[in-house]
Amino acid sequence: MALRRWAGGRAPAVLEHGLGARASVGRLAFCAPQRTPLYAAVRPLTVSAPRPDSKPHLPVPVIESEHAEPLVYNRPQRRRRKPWYTSPVVYVLMIVPIFTFWLGRWQLRRLQWKLDLIDELEEKLSSEPLRLPRNINLGVLEEFAYRLVRVQGRFDTSRVLFIGPRAREGDRGFDIVMPFQRSTGGPDVLVNCGFVSNEFVEGTGMNKRLKNPLPFEGEVTLTTLLPRVYPPSRFALPNEPHNNLWMQVNPAQMAAWLNEQAGIDQETSSERAANVALSPQRWWPFAKRAEPLPPAEAFKRRADPVVPVYLEQIFDGTFSEAGARMRTGQPVGRPPKIHLRNQHMEYAITWFSLSGISTLMFIYMVSKGRAT
């Protein structure tokens, strides 16, 4: 009653706006008014109307609990911050510099390996070309990779294998591979004569052939390169010998197929092991091979056996001469150089830069966390 009279009958409004349902916990206690003379009139409690452009400001009461402990609700409690070393960003910034620095060192080792490889290839390409013996030891053939080889003999132009699709200077076409009969005797080897555009190839499947005759009628002397042939990827499409379409170079499979079509079954144990190692079935076990079609008559005739030795003919002419040969449908061989990408120094600089930047960020976060 005294509170109601003191508040001028407005205690319910104050309770509704400021106290709510928790007013029953304790008694209300407003700030004690100053002592006034007995003759002074008690000023009623009034609430000013809120301005249109501002939020209303109502008096916020202080609730006292039963134990006379004031609970102040109009002062927000500051949230306690977690220690700086509990943030996961700090640990990430601690690991990143170490990892990027290791990658930079690894790129420097790769750079040294690539420089040694370039020097080795330049030395091999500048050496005198080798001559193939009559009987070739396939077991030591890998040791002579990227060496120049000089062969003399004639091409078997009736049996042409098409490797593709390939692209050169914006044109799409095939690489032409034919058996090469050596004048020194011995089994034939496979020689890649070069690139031919699609416009000079006609027919499909086993009837695929070149429109223009090849300029290899008679005995020729060639300078070739013995490349290193890698096994096909597990995602590579399998070759289709019955369609005379070879997706990737596989000398063992090519030689075995040519011998099979010619009725020759003289595959030795070493050749059979190489054929299994380079066969696409090893890397594409789920590929479904179609039934072989009847091959062309040229592949059926009796011929000399072919060994899985793959050579690439070198074209040492100018760029204009290569363009003129491509326009006439003649094969263009590979250049006499081996281009290897060497960007390991740029990669090393990039990784070392990231390591330095992340180190500075880590130091900044640690110093800032310790200061706060």
PDB file of N, CA and C in Angstrom, residues 15-92:
ATOM      1  N   LEU A  15       5.833  -2.372 -12.622  1.00  0.00           N
ATOM      2  CA  LEU A  15       6.069  -3.811 -12.506  1.00  0.00           C
ATOM      3  C   LEU A  15       5.974  -4.489 -13.854  1.00  0.00           C
ATOM      4  N   GLU A  16       5.043  -4.033 -14.647  1.00  0.00           N
ATOM      5  CA  GLU A  16       4.852  -4.682 -15.948  1.00  0.00           C
ATOM      6  C   GLU A  16       6.032  -4.427 -16.874  1.00  0.00           C
ATOM      7  N   HIS A  17       6.576  -3.231 -16.862  1.00  0.00           N
ATOM      8  CA  HIS A  17       7.652  -2.898 -17.774  1.00  0.00           C
ATOM      9  C   HIS A  17       9.011  -3.314 -17.259  1.00  0.00           C
ATOM     10  N   GLY A  18       9.258  -3.198 -15.988  1.00  0.00           N
ATOM     11  CA  GLY A  18      10.616  -3.401 -15.499  1.00  0.00           C
ATOM     12  C   GLY A  18      10.831  -4.661 -14.719  1.00  0.00           C
ATOM     13  N   LEU A  19       9.807  -5.200 -14.067  1.00  0.00           N
ATOM     14  CA  LEU A  19      10.033  -6.326 -13.188  1.00  0.00           C
ATOM     15  C   LEU A  19       9.628  -7.630 -13.829  1.00  0.00           C
ATOM     16  N   GLY A  20       8.422  -7.695 -14.381  1.00  0.00           N
ATOM     17  CA  GLY A  20       7.965  -8.933 -15.011  1.00  0.00           C
ATOM     18  C   GLY A  20       7.596  -9.941 -13.959  1.00  0.00           C
ATOM     19  N   ALA A  21       7.835 -11.206 -14.314  1.00  0.00           N
ATOM     20  CA  ALA A  21       7.391 -12.299 -13.466  1.00  0.00           C
ATOM     21  C   ALA A  21       8.302 -12.523 -12.277  1.00  0.00           C
ATOM     22  N   ARG A  22       9.473 -11.908 -12.275  1.00  0.00           N
ATOM     23  CA  ARG A  22      10.414 -12.177 -11.197  1.00  0.00           C
ATOM     24  C   ARG A  22      10.255 -11.212 -10.030  1.00  0.00           C
ATOM     25  N   ALA A  23       9.237 -10.375 -10.040  1.00  0.00           N
ATOM     26  CA  ALA A  23       9.036  -9.416  -8.938  1.00  0.00           C
ATOM     27  C   ALA A  23       8.664 -10.114  -7.651  1.00  0.00           C
ATOM     28  N   SER A  24       8.150 -11.379  -7.724  1.00  0.00           N
ATOM     29  CA  SER A  24       7.749 -12.093  -6.519  1.00  0.00           C
ATOM     30  C   SER A  24       8.917 -12.689  -5.774  1.00  0.00           C
ATOM     31  N   VAL A  25      10.136 -12.655  -6.385  1.00  0.00           N
ATOM     32  CA  VAL A  25      11.287 -13.258  -5.716  1.00  0.00           C
ATOM     33  C   VAL A  25      11.657 -12.474  -4.476  1.00  0.00           C
ATOM     34  N   GLY A  26      11.659 -11.160  -4.535  1.00  0.00           N
ATOM     35  CA  GLY A  26      12.032 -10.306  -3.400  1.00  0.00           C
ATOM     36  C   GLY A  26      11.177  -9.065  -3.386  1.00  0.00           C
ATOM     37  N   ARG A  27      11.532  -8.228  -2.531  1.00  0.00           N
ATOM     38  CA  ARG A  27      10.770  -6.993  -2.466  1.00  0.00           C
ATOM     39  C   ARG A  27      11.422  -5.966  -3.364  1.00  0.00           C
ATOM     40  N   LEU A  28      10.605  -4.983  -3.765  1.00  0.00           N
ATOM     41  CA  LEU A  28      11.106  -3.943  -4.659  1.00  0.00           C
ATOM     42  C   LEU A  28      11.783  -2.874  -3.839  1.00  0.00           C
ATOM     43  N   ALA A  29      12.857  -2.381  -4.409  1.00  0.00           N
ATOM     44  CA  ALA A  29      13.541  -1.292  -3.706  1.00  0.00           C
ATOM     45  C   ALA A  29      14.051  -0.317  -4.726  1.00  0.00           C
ATOM     46  N   PHE A  30      13.412   0.795  -4.873  1.00  0.00           N
ATOM     47  CA  PHE A  30      13.909   1.853  -5.748  1.00  0.00           C
ATOM     48  C   PHE A  30      14.955   2.653  -4.976  1.00  0.00           C
ATOM     49  N   CYS A  31      15.633   3.451  -5.716  1.00  0.00           N
ATOM     50  CA  CYS A  31      16.605   4.321  -5.051  1.00  0.00           C
ATOM     51  C   CYS A  31      15.862   5.194  -4.032  1.00  0.00           C
ATOM     52  N   ALA A  32      16.347   5.236  -2.808  1.00  0.00           N
ATOM     53  CA  ALA A  32      15.642   5.957  -1.729  1.00  0.00           C
ATOM     54  C   ALA A  32      15.555   7.428  -2.041  1.00  0.00           C
ATOM     55  N   PRO A  33      14.379   8.011  -1.967  1.00  0.00           N
ATOM     56  CA  PRO A  33      14.251   9.445  -2.271  1.00  0.00           C
ATOM     57  C   PRO A  33      14.835  10.266  -1.133  1.00  0.00           C
ATOM     58  N   GLN A  34      15.230  11.497  -1.465  1.00  0.00           N
ATOM     59  CA  GLN A  34      15.764  12.406  -0.459  1.00  0.00           C
ATOM     60  C   GLN A  34      14.656  12.842   0.490  1.00  0.00           C
ATOM     61  N   ARG A  35      15.130  13.128   1.703  1.00  0.00           N
ATOM     62  CA  ARG A  35      14.156  13.609   2.698  1.00  0.00           C
ATOM     63  C   ARG A  35      13.630  14.984   2.284  1.00  0.00           C
ATOM     64  N   THR A  36      12.354  15.143   2.350  1.00  0.00           N
ATOM     65  CA  THR A  36      11.709  16.405   1.999  1.00  0.00           C
ATOM     66  C   THR A  36      10.910  16.900   3.198  1.00  0.00           C
ATOM     67  N   PRO A  37      10.744  18.157   3.251  1.00  0.00           N
ATOM     68  CA  PRO A  37       9.923  18.671   4.368  1.00  0.00           C
ATOM     69  C   PRO A  37       8.530  18.093   4.314  1.00  0.00           C
ATOM     70  N   LEU A  38       7.870  18.181   5.535  1.00  0.00           N
ATOM     71  CA  LEU A  38       6.539  17.611   5.624  1.00  0.00           C
ATOM     72  C   LEU A  38       5.547  18.359   4.776  1.00  0.00           C
ATOM     73  N   TYR A  39       5.860  19.656   4.593  1.00  0.00           N
ATOM     74  CA  TYR A  39       4.913  20.450   3.803  1.00  0.00           C
ATOM     75  C   TYR A  39       5.146  20.295   2.317  1.00  0.00           C
ATOM     76  N   ALA A  40       6.250  19.637   1.903  1.00  0.00           N
ATOM     77  CA  ALA A  40       6.499  19.486   0.471  1.00  0.00           C
ATOM     78  C   ALA A  40       5.623  18.386  -0.087  1.00  0.00           C
ATOM     79  N   ALA A  41       5.084  18.631  -1.224  1.00  0.00           N
ATOM     80  CA  ALA A  41       4.205  17.640  -1.865  1.00  0.00           C
ATOM     81  C   ALA A  41       5.042  16.528  -2.487  1.00  0.00           C
ATOM     82  N   VAL A  42       4.504  15.342  -2.352  1.00  0.00           N
ATOM     83  CA  VAL A  42       5.202  14.204  -2.954  1.00  0.00           C
ATOM     84  C   VAL A  42       5.001  14.235  -4.452  1.00  0.00           C
ATOM     85  N   ARG A  43       6.134  14.246  -5.165  1.00  0.00           N
ATOM     86  CA  ARG A  43       6.048  14.297  -6.622  1.00  0.00           C
ATOM     87  C   ARG A  43       5.744  12.913  -7.166  1.00  0.00           C
ATOM     88  N   PRO A  44       4.690  12.811  -7.882  1.00  0.00           N
ATOM     89  CA  PRO A  44       4.350  11.473  -8.405  1.00  0.00           C
ATOM     90  C   PRO A  44       5.382  10.976  -9.413  1.00  0.00           C
ATOM     91  N   LEU A  45       5.506   9.649  -9.468  1.00  0.00           N
ATOM     92  CA  LEU A  45       6.424   9.028 -10.425  1.00  0.00           C
ATOM     93  C   LEU A  45       5.814   9.058 -11.807  1.00  0.00           C
ATOM     94  N   THR A  46       6.559   9.644 -12.710  1.00  0.00           N
ATOM     95  CA  THR A  46       6.062   9.789 -14.083  1.00  0.00           C
ATOM     96  C   THR A  46       7.044   9.130 -15.027  1.00  0.00           C
ATOM     97  N   VAL A  47       6.518   8.650 -16.095  1.00  0.00           N
ATOM     98  CA  VAL A  47       7.342   8.033 -17.147  1.00  0.00           C
ATOM     99  C   VAL A  47       7.230   8.888 -18.383  1.00  0.00           C
ATOM    100  N   SER A  48       8.356   9.419 -18.843  1.00  0.00           N
ATOM    101  CA  SER A  48       8.335  10.304 -20.011  1.00  0.00           C
ATOM    102  C   SER A  48       8.022   9.502 -21.260  1.00  0.00           C
ATOM    103  N   ALA A  49       7.277  10.114 -22.096  1.00  0.00           N
ATOM    104  CA  ALA A  49       6.907   9.458 -23.360  1.00  0.00           C
ATOM    105  C   ALA A  49       8.138   9.353 -24.263  1.00  0.00           C
ATOM    106  N   PRO A  50       8.302   8.252 -24.926  1.00  0.00           N
ATOM    107  CA  PRO A  50       9.478   8.104 -25.796  1.00  0.00           C
ATOM    108  C   PRO A  50       9.394   9.007 -27.021  1.00  0.00           C
ATOM    109  N   ARG A  51      10.564   9.453 -27.409  1.00  0.00           N
ATOM    110  CA  ARG A  51      10.632  10.265 -28.615  1.00  0.00           C
ATOM    111  C   ARG A  51      10.434   9.390 -29.857  1.00  0.00           C
ATOM    112  N   PRO A  52       9.933  10.026 -30.888  1.00  0.00           N
ATOM    113  CA  PRO A  52       9.725   9.198 -32.105  1.00  0.00           C
ATOM    114  C   PRO A  52      11.011   8.684 -32.702  1.00  0.00           C
ATOM    115  N   ASP A  53      12.096   9.457 -32.514  1.00  0.00           N
ATOM    116  CA  ASP A  53      13.352   9.080 -33.160  1.00  0.00           C
ATOM    117  C   ASP A  53      14.292   8.301 -32.252  1.00  0.00           C
ATOM    118  N   SER A  54      13.838   7.894 -31.086  1.00  0.00           N
ATOM    119  CA  SER A  54      14.713   7.156 -30.169  1.00  0.00           C
ATOM    120  C   SER A  54      13.902   6.091 -29.459  1.00  0.00           C
ATOM    121  N   LYS A  55      14.626   5.128 -28.892  1.00  0.00           N
ATOM    122  CA  LYS A  55      13.977   4.049 -28.169  1.00  0.00           C
ATOM    123  C   LYS A  55      13.565   4.536 -26.767  1.00  0.00           C
ATOM    124  N   PRO A  56      12.518   3.987 -26.194  1.00  0.00           N
ATOM    125  CA  PRO A  56      12.064   4.438 -24.863  1.00  0.00           C
ATOM    126  C   PRO A  56      13.055   4.030 -23.799  1.00  0.00           C
ATOM    127  N   HIS A  57      13.271   4.929 -22.841  1.00  0.00           N
ATOM    128  CA  HIS A  57      14.169   4.691 -21.722  1.00  0.00           C
ATOM    129  C   HIS A  57      13.332   4.548 -20.464  1.00  0.00           C
ATOM    130  N   LEU A  58      13.157   3.349 -19.980  1.00  0.00           N
ATOM    131  CA  LEU A  58      12.378   3.079 -18.776  1.00  0.00           C
ATOM    132  C   LEU A  58      13.308   2.866 -17.602  1.00  0.00           C
ATOM    133  N   PRO A  59      12.885   3.241 -16.458  1.00  0.00           N
ATOM    134  CA  PRO A  59      13.746   2.994 -15.286  1.00  0.00           C
ATOM    135  C   PRO A  59      13.895   1.501 -15.034  1.00  0.00           C
ATOM    136  N   VAL A  60      15.125   1.109 -14.879  1.00  0.00           N
ATOM    137  CA  VAL A  60      15.427  -0.299 -14.644  1.00  0.00           C
ATOM    138  C   VAL A  60      15.585  -0.501 -13.153  1.00  0.00           C
ATOM    139  N   PRO A  61      14.721  -1.273 -12.507  1.00  0.00           N
ATOM    140  CA  PRO A  61      14.817  -1.450 -11.061  1.00  0.00           C
ATOM    141  C   PRO A  61      15.919  -2.417 -10.701  1.00  0.00           C
ATOM    142  N   VAL A  62      16.301  -2.359  -9.475  1.00  0.00           N
ATOM    143  CA  VAL A  62      17.290  -3.270  -8.923  1.00  0.00           C
ATOM    144  C   VAL A  62      16.563  -4.247  -8.016  1.00  0.00           C
ATOM    145  N   ILE A  63      16.707  -5.496  -8.252  1.00  0.00           N
ATOM    146  CA  ILE A  63      16.021  -6.531  -7.470  1.00  0.00           C
ATOM    147  C   ILE A  63      16.951  -7.006  -6.385  1.00  0.00           C
ATOM    148  N   GLU A  64      16.459  -6.966  -5.202  1.00  0.00           N
ATOM    149  CA  GLU A  64      17.221  -7.476  -4.071  1.00  0.00           C
ATOM    150  C   GLU A  64      16.705  -8.864  -3.713  1.00  0.00           C
ATOM    151  N   SER A  65      17.627  -9.743  -3.469  1.00  0.00           N
ATOM    152  CA  SER A  65      17.225 -11.090  -3.084  1.00  0.00           C
ATOM    153  C   SER A  65      16.885 -11.137  -1.617  1.00  0.00           C
ATOM    154  N   GLU A  66      16.551 -12.286  -1.177  1.00  0.00           N
ATOM    155  CA  GLU A  66      16.166 -12.446   0.227  1.00  0.00           C
ATOM    156  C   GLU A  66      17.330 -12.174   1.164  1.00  0.00           C
ATOM    157  N   HIS A  67      18.557 -12.359   0.688  1.00  0.00           N
ATOM    158  CA  HIS A  67      19.732 -12.158   1.516  1.00  0.00           C
ATOM    159  C   HIS A  67      20.297 -10.761   1.347  1.00  0.00           C
ATOM    160  N   ALA A  68      19.493  -9.855   0.823  1.00  0.00           N
ATOM    161  CA  ALA A  68      19.905  -8.453   0.674  1.00  0.00           C
ATOM    162  C   ALA A  68      21.152  -8.321  -0.185  1.00  0.00           C
ATOM    163  N   GLU A  69      21.274  -9.157  -1.229  1.00  0.00           N
ATOM    164  CA  GLU A  69      22.390  -9.058  -2.161  1.00  0.00           C
ATOM    165  C   GLU A  69      21.863  -8.497  -3.461  1.00  0.00           C
ATOM    166  N   PRO A  70      22.238  -7.289  -3.787  1.00  0.00           N
ATOM    167  CA  PRO A  70      21.694  -6.671  -5.008  1.00  0.00           C
ATOM    168  C   PRO A  70      22.183  -7.413  -6.249  1.00  0.00           C
ATOM    169  N   LEU A  71      21.287  -7.602  -7.165  1.00  0.00           N
ATOM    170  CA  LEU A  71      21.596  -8.211  -8.454  1.00  0.00           C
ATOM    171  C   LEU A  71      21.402  -7.151  -9.510  1.00  0.00           C
ATOM    172  N   VAL A  72      22.489  -6.718 -10.107  1.00  0.00           N
ATOM    173  CA  VAL A  72      22.433  -5.626 -11.075  1.00  0.00           C
ATOM    174  C   VAL A  72      22.281  -6.242 -12.469  1.00  0.00           C
ATOM    175  N   TYR A  73      21.199  -5.910 -13.127  1.00  0.00           N
ATOM    176  CA  TYR A  73      20.912  -6.452 -14.455  1.00  0.00           C
ATOM    177  C   TYR A  73      21.194  -5.460 -15.568  1.00  0.00           C
ATOM    178  N   ASN A  74      21.396  -4.216 -15.259  1.00  0.00           N
ATOM    179  CA  ASN A  74      21.614  -3.233 -16.315  1.00  0.00           C
ATOM    180  C   ASN A  74      23.096  -3.073 -16.646  1.00  0.00           C
ATOM    181  N   ARG A  75      23.963  -3.938 -16.129  1.00  0.00           N
ATOM    182  CA  ARG A  75      25.381  -3.891 -16.475  1.00  0.00           C
ATOM    183  C   ARG A  75      25.761  -5.215 -17.148  1.00  0.00           C
ATOM    184  N   PRO A  76      26.069  -5.204 -18.457  1.00  0.00           N
ATOM    185  CA  PRO A  76      26.363  -6.460 -19.146  1.00  0.00           C
ATOM    186  C   PRO A  76      27.648  -7.087 -18.634  1.00  0.00           C
ATOM    187  N   GLN A  77      27.627  -8.416 -18.547  1.00  0.00           N
ATOM    188  CA  GLN A  77      28.786  -9.147 -18.082  1.00  0.00           C
ATOM    189  C   GLN A  77      29.729  -9.395 -19.252  1.00  0.00           C
ATOM    190  N   ARG A  78      30.995  -9.086 -19.077  1.00  0.00           N
ATOM    191  CA  ARG A  78      31.992  -9.292 -20.140  1.00  0.00           C
ATOM    192  C   ARG A  78      32.345 -10.778 -20.227  1.00  0.00           C
ATOM    193  N   ARG A  79      32.308 -11.292 -21.494  1.00  0.00           N
ATOM    194  CA  ARG A  79      32.588 -12.702 -21.694  1.00  0.00           C
ATOM    195  C   ARG A  79      34.087 -12.962 -21.582  1.00  0.00           C
ATOM    196  N   ARG A  80      34.404 -13.979 -20.854  1.00  0.00           N
ATOM    197  CA  ARG A  80      35.799 -14.305 -20.641  1.00  0.00           C
ATOM    198  C   ARG A  80      36.410 -14.891 -21.901  1.00  0.00           C
ATOM    199  N   ARG A  81      37.524 -14.323 -22.311  1.00  0.00           N
ATOM    200  CA  ARG A  81      38.188 -14.771 -23.541  1.00  0.00           C
ATOM    201  C   ARG A  81      39.014 -16.019 -23.253  1.00  0.00           C
ATOM    202  N   LYS A  82      39.069 -16.900 -24.288  1.00  0.00           N
ATOM    203  CA  LYS A  82      39.860 -18.113 -24.164  1.00  0.00           C
ATOM    204  C   LYS A  82      41.337 -17.779 -24.342  1.00  0.00           C
ATOM    205  N   PRO A  83      42.210 -18.583 -23.792  1.00  0.00           N
ATOM    206  CA  PRO A  83      43.650 -18.348 -23.993  1.00  0.00           C
ATOM    207  C   PRO A  83      44.022 -18.442 -25.466  1.00  0.00           C
ATOM    208  N   TRP A  84      45.025 -17.671 -25.864  1.00  0.00           N
ATOM    209  CA  TRP A  84      45.396 -17.602 -27.269  1.00  0.00           C
ATOM    210  C   TRP A  84      45.938 -18.928 -27.792  1.00  0.00           C
ATOM    211  N   TYR A  85      46.549 -19.734 -26.909  1.00  0.00           N
ATOM    212  CA  TYR A  85      47.147 -20.981 -27.372  1.00  0.00           C
ATOM    213  C   TYR A  85      46.128 -22.097 -27.564  1.00  0.00           C
ATOM    214  N   THR A  86      44.863 -21.845 -27.289  1.00  0.00           N
ATOM    215  CA  THR A  86      43.827 -22.849 -27.540  1.00  0.00           C
ATOM    216  C   THR A  86      43.202 -22.715 -28.923  1.00  0.00           C
ATOM    217  N   SER A  87      43.570 -21.704 -29.689  1.00  0.00           N
ATOM    218  CA  SER A  87      42.998 -21.512 -31.028  1.00  0.00           C
ATOM    219  C   SER A  87      43.644 -22.477 -32.013  1.00  0.00           C
ATOM    220  N   PRO A  88      42.862 -23.193 -32.842  1.00  0.00           N
ATOM    221  CA  PRO A  88      43.471 -24.114 -33.825  1.00  0.00           C
ATOM    222  C   PRO A  88      44.248 -23.395 -34.915  1.00  0.00           C
ATOM    223  N   VAL A  89      43.967 -22.107 -35.143  1.00  0.00           N
ATOM    224  CA  VAL A  89      44.698 -21.366 -36.174  1.00  0.00           C
ATOM    225  C   VAL A  89      46.172 -21.268 -35.820  1.00  0.00           C
ATOM    226  N   VAL A  90      46.468 -21.163 -34.543  1.00  0.00           N
ATOM    227  CA  VAL A  90      47.863 -21.068 -34.116  1.00  0.00           C
ATOM    228  C   VAL A  90      48.627 -22.332 -34.483  1.00  0.00           C
ATOM    229  N   TYR A  91      48.027 -23.475 -34.288  1.00  0.00           N
ATOM    230  CA  TYR A  91      48.705 -24.735 -34.594  1.00  0.00           C
ATOM    231  C   TYR A  91      48.815 -24.958 -36.102  1.00  0.00           C
ATOM    232  N   VAL A  92      47.814 -24.485 -36.853  1.00  0.00           N
ATOM    233  CA  VAL A  92      47.921 -24.585 -38.314  1.00  0.00           C
ATOM    234  C   VAL A  92      49.064 -23.723 -38.821  1.00  0.00           C
TER     235      VAL A  92
END
